[in-house]
Amino acid sequence: RPRSVSFNGAFRSYAQIVHEMKRLERLNKSLVEVFSLGKTYENRTMYGIKISSNISNSTKPVIFLNCGIHAREWISISSCVYVARELVLKYSSDESIRHLVNRLEWIIVPVVNVDGYIYTHKTDRLWRKNRKPNVNSSCIGTDLNRNFNVKWATVGADYGKHCSDIYPGERPFSEPESYNLAIYMYSIRDRIKAYVDFHSYGQLWMSAWGFATYLPPTYTKNSIAMRRIVIAIYMTNRKYYQYGPAAIVIYKTSGDATDWVYGVLGVTHSYGVELQPSIFSQKGFILSPSYIEPVGKEAVAGLKTLASHVR
Ligand code: PAY
Ligand code: ZN
């Protein structure tokens, strides 16, 4: 099988993504640091990349991004990689990027569910969960986006049903991938000023709550930011993203990353984003690589606007 390694030619394997992150680090050591968040169930390293001027002793406000909580959502993963490349490679040539990287620290975890992502390349393209076996069941995996310790397993999660795609795990943070992500974020919680968890698909920019349809205390602020964000995205690609509380614009979920970052870490700007295509598209999770660039641009446009709301 031919190995495609060119940038926009194909969706990258996890090994290629890690290779690219390390290359970005080698290119600019004062700007980039690749780090480990710990190991996955199958003992792979979960890598993150930090991007900021003077990265080795940064005390700047953090914008934290992650992708690939769900294995099959490849366009999410490619978009995190796109954003990281944009921030590093355009640092010296693009004034607005330089400003974003000087003023803020960007921490990006492009693939949270590493084992699952690899499984979607090798075995089952539509796998969603992680790859940890369940006790007393032949069904494998937990939905990492139901495994966070916030209103865990109360709604929109199939408690006790190991075979379900929304099985929340045996207890909050029972899974190494969600646990490692949470422990790391908790350790830098005072600096995190915005958080985005990228998924696909649906073209939605969503705020808290996932677990209930009532509006959270900061919703006015959130809706002002989201409105500006979706307009910026529309200006880039003429793609319309709907916005609002997750429980209203998609459905109720509990134990998801966005609610945990909002409710437990207290980060006002905590968003779950469903990238292209729209809910009406037949394409779903399976996009051609020609989407990598336009969707990456949408993510950058949305994040630039989000950054303007971080003081
Ligand atoms: O934070 O409420 C949230 C996200 C909701 C997502 C979920 O975890 O269920 C929505 C789905 C996702 O990206 O995983 C949407 C896709 C299309 C799906 O698989 O249903
Ligand atoms: Zn998802």
mmCIF file of C-alpha atoms and ligand atoms in Angstrom:
data_model
loop_
_atom_site.group_PDB
_atom_site.id
_atom_site.type_symbol
_atom_site.label_atom_id
_atom_site.label_comp_id
_atom_site.label_asym_id
_atom_site.label_seq_id
_atom_site.Cartn_x
_atom_site.Cartn_y
_atom_site.Cartn_z
ATOM 1 C CA ARG A 1 0.000 0.000 0.000
ATOM 2 C CA PRO A 2 1.495 3.377 -0.938
ATOM 3 C CA ARG A 3 2.323 5.606 1.983
ATOM 4 C CA SER A 4 1.109 9.091 1.349
ATOM 5 C CA VAL A 5 3.029 11.672 3.328
ATOM 6 C CA SER A 6 2.321 14.943 1.542
ATOM 7 C CA PHE A 7 0.505 17.597 3.561
ATOM 8 C CA ASN A 8 -2.856 18.121 1.966
ATOM 9 C CA GLY A 9 -2.811 14.932 -0.025
ATOM 10 C CA ALA A 10 -4.124 12.602 2.635
ATOM 11 C CA PHE A 11 -5.199 12.254 6.234
ATOM 12 C CA ARG A 12 -2.098 11.539 8.269
ATOM 13 C CA SER A 13 -1.419 8.542 10.438
ATOM 14 C CA TYR A 14 -0.640 9.104 14.116
ATOM 15 C CA ALA A 15 3.039 8.422 13.447
ATOM 16 C CA GLN A 16 3.050 11.092 10.730
ATOM 17 C CA ILE A 17 1.333 13.585 13.025
ATOM 18 C CA VAL A 18 3.872 13.029 15.807
ATOM 19 C CA HIS A 19 6.671 13.304 13.265
ATOM 20 C CA GLU A 20 5.243 16.616 12.053
ATOM 21 C CA MET A 21 4.925 18.009 15.588
ATOM 22 C CA LYS A 22 8.540 17.139 16.322
ATOM 23 C CA ARG A 23 9.600 18.716 13.049
ATOM 24 C CA LEU A 24 7.819 21.952 14.015
ATOM 25 C CA GLU A 25 9.666 21.844 17.345
ATOM 26 C CA ARG A 26 13.049 21.369 15.638
ATOM 27 C CA LEU A 27 12.281 24.251 13.282
ATOM 28 C CA ASN A 28 11.666 26.702 16.090
ATOM 29 C CA LYS A 29 12.792 25.674 19.552
ATOM 30 C CA SER A 30 11.987 28.968 21.219
ATOM 31 C CA LEU A 31 8.401 28.772 19.953
ATOM 32 C CA VAL A 32 7.434 25.112 20.161
ATOM 33 C CA GLU A 33 7.541 22.351 22.743
ATOM 34 C CA VAL A 34 6.211 18.834 22.195
ATOM 35 C CA PHE A 35 5.246 17.079 25.424
ATOM 36 C CA SER A 36 3.622 13.902 26.695
ATOM 37 C CA LEU A 37 0.315 13.709 28.551
ATOM 38 C CA GLY A 38 0.841 10.049 29.444
ATOM 39 C CA LYS A 39 0.042 6.710 27.868
ATOM 40 C CA THR A 40 -3.054 5.319 26.225
ATOM 41 C CA TYR A 41 -4.543 1.933 27.123
ATOM 42 C CA GLU A 42 -2.430 0.270 24.415
ATOM 43 C CA ASN A 43 0.639 2.031 25.818
ATOM 44 C CA ARG A 44 1.102 4.688 23.161
ATOM 45 C CA THR A 45 2.228 8.195 24.091
ATOM 46 C CA MET A 46 -0.388 10.943 23.975
ATOM 47 C CA TYR A 47 1.447 13.958 22.612
ATOM 48 C CA GLY A 48 0.611 17.619 22.887
ATOM 49 C CA ILE A 49 2.259 20.674 21.356
ATOM 50 C CA LYS A 50 2.720 24.042 23.083
ATOM 51 C CA ILE A 51 3.174 27.116 20.939
ATOM 52 C CA SER A 52 4.116 30.537 22.266
ATOM 53 C CA SER A 53 6.980 32.991 22.138
ATOM 54 C CA ASN A 54 9.536 32.055 24.802
ATOM 55 C CA ILE A 55 7.825 28.743 25.347
ATOM 56 C CA SER A 56 10.244 27.367 27.947
ATOM 57 C CA ASN A 57 9.054 29.761 30.684
ATOM 58 C CA SER A 58 5.620 30.801 29.577
ATOM 59 C CA THR A 59 3.160 32.219 32.091
ATOM 60 C CA LYS A 60 0.762 33.472 29.440
ATOM 61 C CA PRO A 61 -2.970 32.838 29.228
ATOM 62 C CA VAL A 62 -3.619 29.506 27.546
ATOM 63 C CA ILE A 63 -5.963 28.586 24.738
ATOM 64 C CA PHE A 64 -6.304 24.817 24.975
ATOM 65 C CA LEU A 65 -7.428 22.795 21.962
ATOM 66 C CA ASN A 66 -7.930 19.109 21.528
ATOM 67 C CA CYS A 67 -9.084 16.937 18.673
ATOM 68 C CA GLY A 68 -9.701 13.270 18.116
ATOM 69 C CA ILE A 69 -11.574 12.345 21.279
ATOM 70 C CA HIS A 70 -13.568 10.274 18.795
ATOM 71 C CA ALA A 71 -11.554 8.023 16.505
ATOM 72 C CA ARG A 72 -13.552 8.328 13.292
ATOM 73 C CA GLU A 73 -13.668 12.137 13.226
ATOM 74 C CA TRP A 74 -10.595 12.521 11.040
ATOM 75 C CA ILE A 75 -11.319 16.090 9.942
ATOM 76 C CA SER A 76 -11.116 17.165 13.580
ATOM 77 C CA ILE A 77 -7.616 15.708 13.887
ATOM 78 C CA SER A 78 -6.385 17.224 10.637
ATOM 79 C CA SER A 79 -7.727 20.607 11.765
ATOM 80 C CA CYS A 80 -5.721 20.563 15.011
ATOM 81 C CA VAL A 81 -2.616 19.783 12.957
ATOM 82 C CA TYR A 82 -3.537 22.558 10.523
ATOM 83 C CA VAL A 83 -3.872 25.100 13.350
ATOM 84 C CA ALA A 84 -0.522 24.085 14.880
ATOM 85 C CA ARG A 85 1.238 24.381 11.521
ATOM 86 C CA GLU A 86 -0.386 27.745 10.825
ATOM 87 C CA LEU A 87 0.716 29.181 14.186
ATOM 88 C CA VAL A 88 4.311 27.994 13.788
ATOM 89 C CA LEU A 89 4.914 28.340 10.060
ATOM 90 C CA LYS A 90 3.280 31.767 9.668
ATOM 91 C CA TYR A 91 4.807 33.221 12.839
ATOM 92 C CA SER A 92 7.432 35.259 11.039
ATOM 93 C CA SER A 93 5.441 36.238 7.947
ATOM 94 C CA ASP A 94 1.938 36.976 9.280
ATOM 95 C CA GLU A 95 1.428 39.853 11.686
ATOM 96 C CA SER A 96 -1.888 38.608 13.114
ATOM 97 C CA ILE A 97 -0.498 35.125 13.781
ATOM 98 C CA ARG A 98 2.593 36.580 15.432
ATOM 99 C CA HIS A 99 0.365 38.604 17.723
ATOM 100 C CA LEU A 100 -1.655 35.503 18.702
ATOM 101 C CA VAL A 101 1.491 33.539 19.486
ATOM 102 C CA ASN A 102 3.189 36.374 21.381
ATOM 103 C CA ARG A 103 0.198 37.220 23.515
ATOM 104 C CA LEU A 104 -1.109 33.726 24.267
ATOM 105 C CA GLU A 105 0.100 30.190 24.762
ATOM 106 C CA TRP A 106 -1.578 27.630 22.514
ATOM 107 C CA ILE A 107 -1.673 24.059 23.743
ATOM 108 C CA ILE A 108 -2.938 21.560 21.205
ATOM 109 C CA VAL A 109 -3.571 17.840 21.661
ATOM 110 C CA PRO A 110 -4.305 16.687 18.105
ATOM 111 C CA VAL A 111 -5.251 13.097 18.939
ATOM 112 C CA VAL A 112 -6.695 12.239 22.352
ATOM 113 C CA ASN A 113 -7.976 8.804 21.351
ATOM 114 C CA VAL A 114 -4.740 7.541 19.803
ATOM 115 C CA ASP A 115 -5.558 3.820 19.954
ATOM 116 C CA GLY A 116 -8.955 4.428 18.390
ATOM 117 C CA TYR A 117 -7.514 6.596 15.611
ATOM 118 C CA ILE A 118 -5.029 3.899 14.659
ATOM 119 C CA TYR A 119 -7.846 1.349 14.720
ATOM 120 C CA THR A 120 -9.848 3.467 12.239
ATOM 121 C CA HIS A 121 -6.893 3.385 9.845
ATOM 122 C CA LYS A 122 -6.301 -0.335 10.104
ATOM 123 C CA THR A 123 -9.577 -2.089 10.885
ATOM 124 C CA ASP A 124 -12.811 -0.155 11.264
ATOM 125 C CA ARG A 125 -13.075 3.319 9.709
ATOM 126 C CA LEU A 126 -16.177 4.167 11.755
ATOM 127 C CA TRP A 127 -14.891 3.255 15.226
ATOM 128 C CA ARG A 128 -15.683 5.983 17.796
ATOM 129 C CA LYS A 129 -14.646 4.843 21.305
ATOM 130 C CA ASN A 130 -11.265 4.059 22.838
ATOM 131 C CA ARG A 131 -9.878 0.504 22.704
ATOM 132 C CA LYS A 132 -9.888 -0.617 26.333
ATOM 133 C CA PRO A 133 -11.758 -3.904 26.805
ATOM 134 C CA ASN A 134 -14.725 -3.999 29.151
ATOM 135 C CA VAL A 135 -15.006 -6.430 32.045
ATOM 136 C CA ASN A 136 -17.565 -9.218 31.482
ATOM 137 C CA SER A 137 -18.218 -8.165 27.901
ATOM 138 C CA SER A 138 -16.844 -8.929 24.491
ATOM 139 C CA CYS A 139 -17.537 -5.350 23.413
ATOM 140 C CA ILE A 140 -14.558 -3.045 23.504
ATOM 141 C CA GLY A 141 -14.291 0.611 24.337
ATOM 142 C CA THR A 142 -15.669 3.588 26.227
ATOM 143 C CA ASP A 143 -16.942 6.847 24.777
ATOM 144 C CA LEU A 144 -14.269 9.215 26.101
ATOM 145 C CA ASN A 145 -16.682 12.114 25.644
ATOM 146 C CA ARG A 146 -18.984 10.589 28.288
ATOM 147 C CA ASN A 147 -16.220 9.670 30.738
ATOM 148 C CA PHE A 148 -15.488 13.039 32.362
ATOM 149 C CA ASN A 149 -16.418 13.668 35.958
ATOM 150 C CA VAL A 150 -19.345 16.032 35.524
ATOM 151 C CA LYS A 151 -22.939 14.792 35.881
ATOM 152 C CA TRP A 152 -21.426 11.477 34.795
ATOM 153 C CA ALA A 153 -23.825 8.927 33.213
ATOM 154 C CA THR A 154 -26.932 10.930 34.039
ATOM 155 C CA VAL A 155 -28.276 11.631 30.542
ATOM 156 C CA GLY A 156 -27.323 10.895 26.918
ATOM 157 C CA ALA A 157 -25.070 8.019 27.933
ATOM 158 C CA ASP A 158 -25.719 4.274 27.917
ATOM 159 C CA TYR A 159 -24.740 3.334 31.432
ATOM 160 C CA GLY A 160 -23.933 -0.387 31.749
ATOM 161 C CA LYS A 161 -24.233 -1.016 28.002
ATOM 162 C CA HIS A 162 -20.689 -1.914 27.029
ATOM 163 C CA CYS A 163 -21.538 -2.330 23.362
ATOM 164 C CA SER A 164 -23.041 1.131 22.945
ATOM 165 C CA ASP A 165 -21.157 3.895 21.161
ATOM 166 C CA ILE A 166 -22.055 6.172 24.074
ATOM 167 C CA TYR A 167 -21.005 3.816 26.882
ATOM 168 C CA PRO A 168 -19.663 6.169 29.584
ATOM 169 C CA GLY A 169 -17.201 3.747 31.170
ATOM 170 C CA GLU A 170 -17.392 2.017 34.530
ATOM 171 C CA ARG A 171 -16.805 5.230 36.499
ATOM 172 C CA PRO A 172 -15.731 8.834 35.799
ATOM 173 C CA PHE A 173 -12.198 8.920 34.391
ATOM 174 C CA SER A 174 -11.975 5.133 34.219
ATOM 175 C CA GLU A 175 -10.151 5.564 30.890
ATOM 176 C CA PRO A 176 -6.480 6.549 30.677
ATOM 177 C CA GLU A 177 -7.025 8.927 27.745
ATOM 178 C CA SER A 178 -9.709 11.111 29.369
ATOM 179 C CA TYR A 179 -7.931 10.861 32.733
ATOM 180 C CA ASN A 180 -4.560 11.985 31.338
ATOM 181 C CA LEU A 181 -6.142 14.893 29.484
ATOM 182 C CA ALA A 182 -8.058 15.987 32.583
ATOM 183 C CA ILE A 183 -5.075 15.693 34.956
ATOM 184 C CA TYR A 184 -2.960 17.796 32.629
ATOM 185 C CA MET A 185 -5.629 20.453 32.164
ATOM 186 C CA TYR A 186 -6.292 20.534 35.896
ATOM 187 C CA SER A 187 -2.600 21.192 36.563
ATOM 188 C CA ILE A 188 -2.678 24.369 34.451
ATOM 189 C CA ARG A 189 -6.309 25.330 35.130
ATOM 190 C CA ASP A 190 -5.501 28.849 36.363
ATOM 191 C CA ARG A 191 -4.007 29.744 32.996
ATOM 192 C CA ILE A 192 -6.641 28.207 30.714
ATOM 193 C CA LYS A 193 -8.773 31.046 29.347
ATOM 194 C CA ALA A 194 -10.434 29.205 26.471
ATOM 195 C CA TYR A 195 -10.980 25.603 25.478
ATOM 196 C CA VAL A 196 -12.181 24.017 22.254
ATOM 197 C CA ASP A 197 -12.917 20.327 21.778
ATOM 198 C CA PHE A 198 -13.100 19.688 18.024
ATOM 199 C CA HIS A 199 -15.351 16.961 16.619
ATOM 200 C CA SER A 200 -17.209 16.216 13.415
ATOM 201 C CA TYR A 201 -19.731 16.511 12.010
ATOM 202 C CA GLY A 202 -22.638 19.005 11.984
ATOM 203 C CA GLN A 203 -21.230 22.557 11.565
ATOM 204 C CA LEU A 204 -22.061 23.571 15.111
ATOM 205 C CA TRP A 205 -20.257 25.782 17.638
ATOM 206 C CA MET A 206 -21.566 24.727 21.041
ATOM 207 C CA SER A 207 -21.265 26.000 24.598
ATOM 208 C CA ALA A 208 -22.374 24.591 27.952
ATOM 209 C CA TRP A 209 -24.382 22.864 29.030
ATOM 210 C CA GLY A 210 -24.495 19.462 27.447
ATOM 211 C CA PHE A 211 -26.390 17.838 30.318
ATOM 212 C CA ALA A 212 -29.363 20.230 30.528
ATOM 213 C CA THR A 213 -31.105 22.750 28.325
ATOM 214 C CA TYR A 214 -31.144 25.599 30.839
ATOM 215 C CA LEU A 215 -28.703 28.436 30.193
ATOM 216 C CA PRO A 216 -25.460 28.603 32.190
ATOM 217 C CA PRO A 217 -24.515 31.782 34.093
ATOM 218 C CA THR A 218 -22.144 33.154 31.434
ATOM 219 C CA TYR A 219 -24.387 32.420 28.454
ATOM 220 C CA THR A 220 -24.671 36.070 27.389
ATOM 221 C CA LYS A 221 -20.890 36.258 27.051
ATOM 222 C CA ASN A 222 -20.761 32.901 25.287
ATOM 223 C CA SER A 223 -23.432 33.774 22.784
ATOM 224 C CA ILE A 224 -21.781 37.098 21.901
ATOM 225 C CA ALA A 225 -18.485 35.298 21.259
ATOM 226 C CA MET A 226 -20.127 32.438 19.344
ATOM 227 C CA ARG A 227 -22.094 34.773 17.124
ATOM 228 C CA ARG A 228 -18.901 36.576 16.126
ATOM 229 C CA ILE A 229 -17.089 33.267 15.650
ATOM 230 C CA VAL A 230 -19.666 31.798 13.265
ATOM 231 C CA ILE A 231 -19.730 35.035 11.272
ATOM 232 C CA ALA A 232 -15.923 34.887 10.922
ATOM 233 C CA ILE A 233 -16.215 31.284 9.715
ATOM 234 C CA TYR A 234 -18.905 32.240 7.236
ATOM 235 C CA MET A 235 -16.694 35.023 5.852
ATOM 236 C CA THR A 236 -13.898 32.509 5.249
ATOM 237 C CA ASN A 237 -15.704 29.729 3.438
ATOM 238 C CA ARG A 238 -19.411 30.592 3.134
ATOM 239 C CA LYS A 239 -20.131 27.738 5.514
ATOM 240 C CA TYR A 240 -22.799 28.412 8.060
ATOM 241 C CA TYR A 241 -22.265 27.054 11.571
ATOM 242 C CA GLN A 242 -25.185 27.091 14.000
ATOM 243 C CA TYR A 243 -24.369 27.979 17.584
ATOM 244 C CA GLY A 244 -25.861 27.633 21.056
ATOM 245 C CA PRO A 245 -25.843 25.405 24.124
ATOM 246 C CA ALA A 246 -24.944 21.815 23.202
ATOM 247 C CA ALA A 247 -28.040 20.297 24.807
ATOM 248 C CA ILE A 248 -30.191 22.521 22.599
ATOM 249 C CA VAL A 249 -28.362 22.570 19.271
ATOM 250 C CA ILE A 250 -27.496 18.834 19.199
ATOM 251 C CA TYR A 251 -28.749 16.685 22.093
ATOM 252 C CA LYS A 252 -28.207 16.108 25.798
ATOM 253 C CA THR A 253 -24.948 14.478 26.845
ATOM 254 C CA SER A 254 -23.348 13.988 30.235
ATOM 255 C CA GLY A 255 -19.709 13.612 31.212
ATOM 256 C CA ASP A 256 -18.425 15.401 28.140
ATOM 257 C CA ALA A 257 -15.180 17.345 27.987
ATOM 258 C CA THR A 258 -16.802 20.730 27.355
ATOM 259 C CA ASP A 259 -19.070 20.588 30.416
ATOM 260 C CA TRP A 260 -16.174 19.433 32.592
ATOM 261 C CA VAL A 261 -13.897 22.279 31.495
ATOM 262 C CA TYR A 262 -16.735 24.766 31.957
ATOM 263 C CA GLY A 263 -18.242 23.427 35.162
ATOM 264 C CA VAL A 264 -15.257 21.984 37.016
ATOM 265 C CA LEU A 265 -12.309 24.032 35.753
ATOM 266 C CA GLY A 266 -14.434 27.166 35.557
ATOM 267 C CA VAL A 267 -13.324 28.172 32.056
ATOM 268 C CA THR A 268 -15.958 30.546 30.685
ATOM 269 C CA HIS A 269 -15.050 30.035 27.042
ATOM 270 C CA SER A 270 -15.395 26.256 26.756
ATOM 271 C CA TYR A 271 -16.728 25.040 23.421
ATOM 272 C CA GLY A 272 -17.494 21.817 21.626
ATOM 273 C CA VAL A 273 -17.258 22.250 17.881
ATOM 274 C CA GLU A 274 -18.673 20.014 15.172
ATOM 275 C CA LEU A 275 -16.739 20.709 11.974
ATOM 276 C CA GLN A 276 -17.878 19.973 8.414
ATOM 277 C CA PRO A 277 -19.952 18.599 6.846
ATOM 278 C CA SER A 278 -23.394 19.829 7.869
ATOM 279 C CA ILE A 279 -25.962 17.593 9.520
ATOM 280 C CA PHE A 280 -27.748 17.346 6.175
ATOM 281 C CA SER A 281 -24.759 15.963 4.277
ATOM 282 C CA GLN A 282 -24.570 12.292 3.369
ATOM 283 C CA LYS A 283 -20.796 12.370 3.782
ATOM 284 C CA GLY A 284 -20.767 12.263 7.570
ATOM 285 C CA PHE A 285 -17.341 11.274 8.862
ATOM 286 C CA ILE A 286 -15.895 10.305 5.489
ATOM 287 C CA LEU A 287 -14.517 13.394 3.800
ATOM 288 C CA SER A 288 -12.035 13.527 0.975
ATOM 289 C CA PRO A 289 -8.624 15.006 1.852
ATOM 290 C CA SER A 290 -9.558 18.081 -0.178
ATOM 291 C CA TYR A 291 -11.505 19.189 2.932
ATOM 292 C CA ILE A 292 -8.387 19.357 5.120
ATOM 293 C CA GLU A 293 -7.414 22.835 3.995
ATOM 294 C CA PRO A 294 -10.813 24.617 3.901
ATOM 295 C CA VAL A 295 -11.911 23.139 7.229
ATOM 296 C CA GLY A 296 -8.508 23.960 8.763
ATOM 297 C CA LYS A 297 -9.035 27.558 7.601
ATOM 298 C CA GLU A 298 -12.454 27.639 9.255
ATOM 299 C CA ALA A 299 -10.934 26.462 12.519
ATOM 300 C CA VAL A 300 -8.266 29.174 12.317
ATOM 301 C CA ALA A 301 -10.878 31.865 11.575
ATOM 302 C CA GLY A 302 -13.028 30.775 14.507
ATOM 303 C CA LEU A 303 -10.048 30.605 16.856
ATOM 304 C CA LYS A 304 -8.776 34.067 15.891
ATOM 305 C CA THR A 305 -12.143 35.489 16.859
ATOM 306 C CA LEU A 306 -12.246 33.416 20.036
ATOM 307 C CA ALA A 307 -8.779 34.729 20.954
ATOM 308 C CA SER A 308 -10.054 38.295 20.704
ATOM 309 C CA HIS A 309 -12.421 37.437 23.573
ATOM 310 C CA VAL A 310 -9.533 36.327 25.795
ATOM 311 C CA ARG A 311 -8.016 39.205 27.761
HETATM 312 O O1 PAY B 1 -20.093 18.128 23.763
HETATM 313 O O2 PAY B 1 -22.202 17.722 23.633
HETATM 314 C C1 PAY B 1 -21.067 17.628 23.186
HETATM 315 C C2 PAY B 1 -20.717 16.897 21.950
HETATM 316 C C3 PAY B 1 -21.742 16.006 21.385
HETATM 317 C C4 PAY B 1 -21.061 15.011 20.449
HETATM 318 C C5 PAY B 1 -21.020 13.688 21.175
HETATM 319 O O3 PAY B 1 -20.056 13.469 21.903
HETATM 320 O O4 PAY B 1 -21.946 12.877 21.061
HETATM 321 C C6 PAY B 1 -21.741 14.977 19.119
HETATM 322 C C7 PAY B 1 -21.311 13.881 18.148
HETATM 323 C C8 PAY B 1 -19.807 13.767 18.103
HETATM 324 O O5 PAY B 1 -19.102 14.586 17.504
HETATM 325 O O6 PAY B 1 -19.315 12.822 18.686
HETATM 326 C C9 PAY B 1 -21.872 14.102 16.756
HETATM 327 C C10 PAY B 1 -21.496 13.036 15.761
HETATM 328 C C11 PAY B 1 -22.085 13.307 14.401
HETATM 329 C C12 PAY B 1 -21.969 11.656 16.218
HETATM 330 O O7 PAY B 1 -21.173 10.728 16.208
HETATM 331 O O8 PAY B 1 -23.144 11.527 16.565
HETATM 332 ZN ZN ZN B 2 -17.240 13.369 18.335
#
